[in-house]
Amino acid sequence: MSRSVIQEKVAKLLSRQNGKPVLRPIKPLALKNEVASRRLKKGEATCVTEMSLLLACWKQNDFNNSVCSKEVSVFYRCVEKAQNMAKGKQGTQGRLLPKEANTLLKRFPNLSSEI
Amino acid sequence: MAASVRHLLKPWTPSLCFARWSRYNPYYLDPDPSKDAPDSELSPEQKELQELKTVRPIKAALSSDTSSTFNDPLISKFINMMMQDGNKILARGIMTQTLETIKRKQVEIYHRSPAAKRLEIECNPYTIFQKALENCKPIIGLASVQKGGKSYQVPVPLTDNRRRFLAMKWLITECRDNKHRRTHMYEKLSQELLAAFANEGNVVKRKHDLHKMAEANRAYAHYRWW
């Protein structure tokens, strides 16, 4: 039902009957079967404070790992947490990722021409 | 909408079963070759994993994964890394000879030492191998990051797999390149492993050099974005 309404509007925008046409398309007005892959937001470096503490401990104790074992374990825990966060955050927030959308569109494309 | 549509993205599983290849869909689970039931009580996450194993498809097991007590995944990985041109028999032979040499050396030290010091001497070659590898693993690595036309060496945390790989790689290259030409590989490996067990030797030195470089470049730590 709404499809014919849209087609009428497009026809009106393209027609030369009421003066110059509003749209002068070079490519056909149809959606592509893929989504543009968005650039991810640039994140910050994770666990920099723990790393700096570890490096300071090393400098004081001549890179002895047994003495700095507490800093080492804290650093490992922070790294694991950061990894889990990075993995979990990617696919959430209600939207499909561009990669997933492209896979689906490839399997169920909009047919633009008759086969 | 996204949640309901996402179920269409479940992976495709083939109806035929092929021989094991190395790239599987992440949906497949790793095979578990152990025959016996686990010793301790399983945590709820592990129980969930066990439930999942009854339902999900599982990758084909490698022919080197056995259900015997002598099957150690760490040793298997080390053998695979030592192997050249697919000669697994030679690599396994070298590994067993290495473990035997380590045991012999430690037993000799054990019998030569006075009774007071005997408790401290570790004779189990498997624990020596694991401890030595732990001592060789780096904690922070360096990654090359390009910023403003120049590339900097940035200190970066490493994953467990990467650390294990680096430790094993350093051990093997050290034994292949920097030792006397006429000694056997198992001899060179046993010397290097015993040195690493005591936190000495060239591999541990290399690990310390990497840590020192990371410490020197600590100002560039903020150039990372991941």
Short mmCIF file of C-alpha atoms in Angstrom, two decimals, chain A residues 9-25:
data_model
loop_
_atom_site.label_atom_id
_atom_site.label_comp_id
_atom_site.label_asym_id
_atom_site.label_seq_id
_atom_site.Cartn_x
_atom_site.Cartn_y
_atom_site.Cartn_z
CA LYS A 9 6.15 10.88 -4.90
CA VAL A 10 9.28 9.78 -6.77
CA ALA A 11 7.47 10.16 -10.10
CA LYS A 12 6.49 13.72 -9.12
CA LEU A 13 10.09 14.59 -8.20
CA LEU A 14 11.38 13.27 -11.52
CA SER A 15 8.69 14.73 -13.79
CA ARG A 16 9.31 17.76 -16.02
CA GLN A 17 5.67 18.81 -16.04
CA ASN A 18 5.93 21.31 -13.16
CA GLY A 19 9.11 23.10 -14.26
CA LYS A 20 12.56 21.57 -13.78
CA PRO A 21 12.74 18.11 -12.15
CA VAL A 22 13.90 18.20 -8.54
CA LEU A 23 15.98 15.01 -8.88
CA ARG A 24 18.34 14.16 -11.71
CA PRO A 25 19.61 10.74 -10.77
#
